[in-house]
Amino acid sequence: MNWLSKRIWIELITGSRKTSNFCWACIHFLGSLGFLLVGTSSYLGKFFFPQRIVMSFCVIAGLFISSYLWCTISWNVGRGYDRFDRKNGIVCIFRWGFLGLNRCIFLQFIMRDIQSIRIEVKEGHFSRRVLYMEIRGWGAIPLTRTNENLTPR
């Protein structure tokens, strides 16, 4: 959802609360629980030491990955907005990050400092399309996610 007037344009950026992230978090959590069940049954049923070590490692790794994904989803990392104010000539970029000192990422600069807008397109199996804004003294700042459509609305 975007908001547009004659002087201000606000583009809302969705964060990590996407269907694919929910699916991957569930898959990792359920997979690690399945490995925990197999490892426990191996421990109780017959003594086969190397299988328990591998299963325990897979369970721990799967639980760490799924907990990372669930934390990213619950904190909604990456959500924010881009605000372009023509009247005052100011661009504001706001994003939510991980917990800590830099939880809120807020960049504000003058429109005259914008040097260029660049689109990076990589085709292939893992295609990627990113819209960058080059700013004097800041470098390139990504504006869109890789899975968004770059056609005008």
Short mmCIF file of C-alpha atoms in Angstrom, two decimals:
data_model
loop_
_atom_site.label_atom_id
_atom_site.label_comp_id
_atom_site.label_asym_id
_atom_site.label_seq_id
_atom_site.Cartn_x
_atom_site.Cartn_y
_atom_site.Cartn_z
CA MET A 1 0.00 0.00 0.00
CA ASN A 2 1.38 3.36 -1.02
CA TRP A 3 0.23 6.85 -0.25
CA LEU A 4 0.69 9.59 -2.80
CA SER A 5 -0.13 13.28 -2.74
CA LYS A 6 1.21 16.23 -4.72
CA ARG A 7 4.09 16.81 -2.30
CA ILE A 8 4.64 13.60 -0.34
CA TRP A 9 5.00 10.00 -1.49
CA ILE A 10 5.10 7.25 1.15
CA GLU A 11 5.82 3.67 0.13
CA LEU A 12 5.26 1.03 2.79
CA ILE A 13 7.73 -1.86 2.84
CA THR A 14 6.53 -5.24 4.08
CA GLY A 15 8.89 -7.00 6.43
CA SER A 16 9.59 -10.63 7.06
CA ARG A 17 5.98 -11.63 7.71
CA LYS A 18 5.56 -13.43 4.41
CA THR A 19 3.91 -16.75 3.66
CA SER A 20 7.20 -18.29 2.55
CA ASN A 21 8.88 -17.42 5.86
CA PHE A 22 5.99 -18.96 7.81
CA CYS A 23 6.23 -22.12 5.68
CA TRP A 24 10.01 -22.44 6.10
CA ALA A 25 9.80 -21.85 9.86
CA CYS A 26 7.15 -24.57 10.20
CA ILE A 27 9.09 -26.98 7.97
CA HIS A 28 12.29 -26.51 9.97
CA PHE A 29 10.52 -26.84 13.31
CA LEU A 30 8.55 -29.95 12.34
CA GLY A 31 11.60 -31.49 10.67
CA SER A 32 13.72 -30.99 13.76
CA LEU A 33 10.95 -32.48 15.91
CA GLY A 34 10.88 -35.49 13.58
CA PHE A 35 14.63 -35.92 13.92
CA LEU A 36 14.24 -35.62 17.71
CA LEU A 37 11.66 -38.42 17.62
CA VAL A 38 13.90 -40.65 15.49
CA GLY A 39 16.92 -39.93 17.70
CA THR A 40 14.97 -40.67 20.87
CA SER A 41 13.61 -43.93 19.47
CA SER A 42 17.13 -44.88 18.41
CA TYR A 43 18.33 -44.16 21.93
CA LEU A 44 15.57 -46.20 23.56
CA GLY A 45 15.43 -49.02 21.03
CA LYS A 46 19.00 -49.98 20.26
CA PHE A 47 22.40 -48.63 21.08
CA PHE A 48 23.85 -47.17 17.90
CA PHE A 49 26.11 -44.32 18.98
CA PRO A 50 26.98 -42.50 15.68
CA GLN A 51 23.34 -42.24 14.62
CA ARG A 52 22.41 -40.52 17.89
CA ILE A 53 25.22 -37.98 17.48
CA VAL A 54 24.17 -37.08 13.94
CA MET A 55 20.48 -36.91 14.89
CA SER A 56 21.24 -34.73 17.92
CA PHE A 57 23.27 -32.34 15.77
CA CYS A 58 20.46 -32.12 13.19
CA VAL A 59 17.89 -31.47 15.95
CA ILE A 60 19.97 -28.68 17.49
CA ALA A 61 20.68 -27.07 14.09
CA GLY A 62 17.03 -27.30 13.04
CA LEU A 63 15.79 -25.78 16.29
CA PHE A 64 18.28 -22.91 16.01
CA ILE A 65 17.25 -22.16 12.42
CA SER A 66 13.54 -22.34 13.20
CA SER A 67 13.91 -20.15 16.31
CA TYR A 68 15.82 -17.58 14.21
CA LEU A 69 13.03 -17.59 11.61
CA TRP A 70 10.29 -17.29 14.23
CA CYS A 71 12.10 -14.38 15.92
CA THR A 72 12.52 -12.65 12.55
CA ILE A 73 8.81 -13.11 11.84
CA SER A 74 7.65 -11.96 15.28
CA TRP A 75 9.88 -8.85 15.26
CA ASN A 76 8.93 -8.19 11.59
CA VAL A 77 12.47 -7.36 10.56
CA GLY A 78 12.66 -5.25 7.41
CA ARG A 79 9.27 -3.56 7.73
CA GLY A 80 9.25 0.19 7.29
CA TYR A 81 8.60 2.95 4.81
CA ASP A 82 10.24 5.24 2.27
CA ARG A 83 9.03 8.85 2.39
CA PHE A 84 9.80 11.33 -0.37
CA ASP A 85 8.87 14.93 0.49
CA ARG A 86 9.07 17.26 -2.52
CA LYS A 87 8.07 20.38 -0.59
CA ASN A 88 10.96 20.22 1.88
CA GLY A 89 13.28 18.22 -0.41
CA ILE A 90 13.84 15.47 2.14
CA VAL A 91 13.96 11.69 1.75
CA CYS A 92 13.39 9.50 4.83
CA ILE A 93 13.98 5.76 4.95
CA PHE A 94 12.83 3.82 8.02
CA ARG A 95 13.24 0.09 8.71
CA TRP A 96 12.83 -2.18 11.72
CA GLY A 97 15.87 -4.32 12.53
CA PHE A 98 16.77 -6.95 15.10
CA LEU A 99 16.60 -6.21 18.81
CA GLY A 100 19.40 -4.15 20.25
CA LEU A 101 20.79 -0.65 19.94
CA ASN A 102 20.06 -0.39 16.20
CA ARG A 103 16.49 -1.72 16.31
CA CYS A 104 15.17 1.32 14.41
CA ILE A 105 17.07 2.24 11.28
CA PHE A 106 16.23 5.79 10.19
CA LEU A 107 18.04 7.54 7.34
CA GLN A 108 17.25 11.11 6.35
CA PHE A 109 18.94 13.10 3.61
CA ILE A 110 18.33 15.88 1.09
CA MET A 111 17.02 15.07 -2.39
CA ARG A 112 19.88 17.03 -3.96
CA ASP A 113 22.29 14.41 -2.58
CA ILE A 114 20.70 11.67 -4.72
CA GLN A 115 23.15 10.91 -7.51
CA SER A 116 21.34 8.14 -9.37
CA ILE A 117 18.76 5.38 -9.29
CA ARG A 118 20.10 1.97 -10.34
CA ILE A 119 18.35 -1.32 -11.11
CA GLU A 120 20.39 -4.47 -10.64
CA VAL A 121 19.02 -7.50 -12.50
CA LYS A 122 20.54 -10.96 -12.24
CA GLU A 123 18.86 -13.65 -14.29
CA GLY A 124 19.20 -17.37 -13.91
CA HIS A 125 18.05 -19.97 -11.42
CA PHE A 126 18.22 -17.55 -8.48
CA SER A 127 17.06 -14.39 -10.26
CA ARG A 128 17.29 -11.13 -8.37
CA ARG A 129 15.97 -7.64 -9.05
CA VAL A 130 16.92 -4.81 -6.72
CA LEU A 131 16.31 -1.06 -6.99
CA TYR A 132 19.18 0.99 -5.50
CA MET A 133 19.43 4.70 -4.77
CA GLU A 134 22.97 6.13 -4.94
CA ILE A 135 23.45 8.92 -2.41
CA ARG A 136 26.45 11.22 -2.09
CA GLY A 137 28.40 10.23 1.01
CA TRP A 138 26.20 7.18 1.79
CA GLY A 139 26.72 4.84 -1.15
CA ALA A 140 24.00 2.61 -2.59
CA ILE A 141 20.88 2.00 -0.49
CA PRO A 142 18.45 -0.77 -1.58
CA LEU A 143 14.85 0.44 -1.89
CA THR A 144 12.93 -2.69 -2.93
CA ARG A 145 13.07 -6.33 -1.92
CA THR A 146 14.35 -8.88 -4.37
CA ASN A 147 10.96 -10.51 -5.00
CA GLU A 148 8.99 -7.34 -5.74
CA ASN A 149 7.90 -6.43 -9.23
CA LEU A 150 9.74 -3.36 -10.55
CA THR A 151 7.07 -2.24 -13.00
CA PRO A 152 5.40 1.13 -12.35
CA ARG A 153 2.02 1.12 -10.64
#
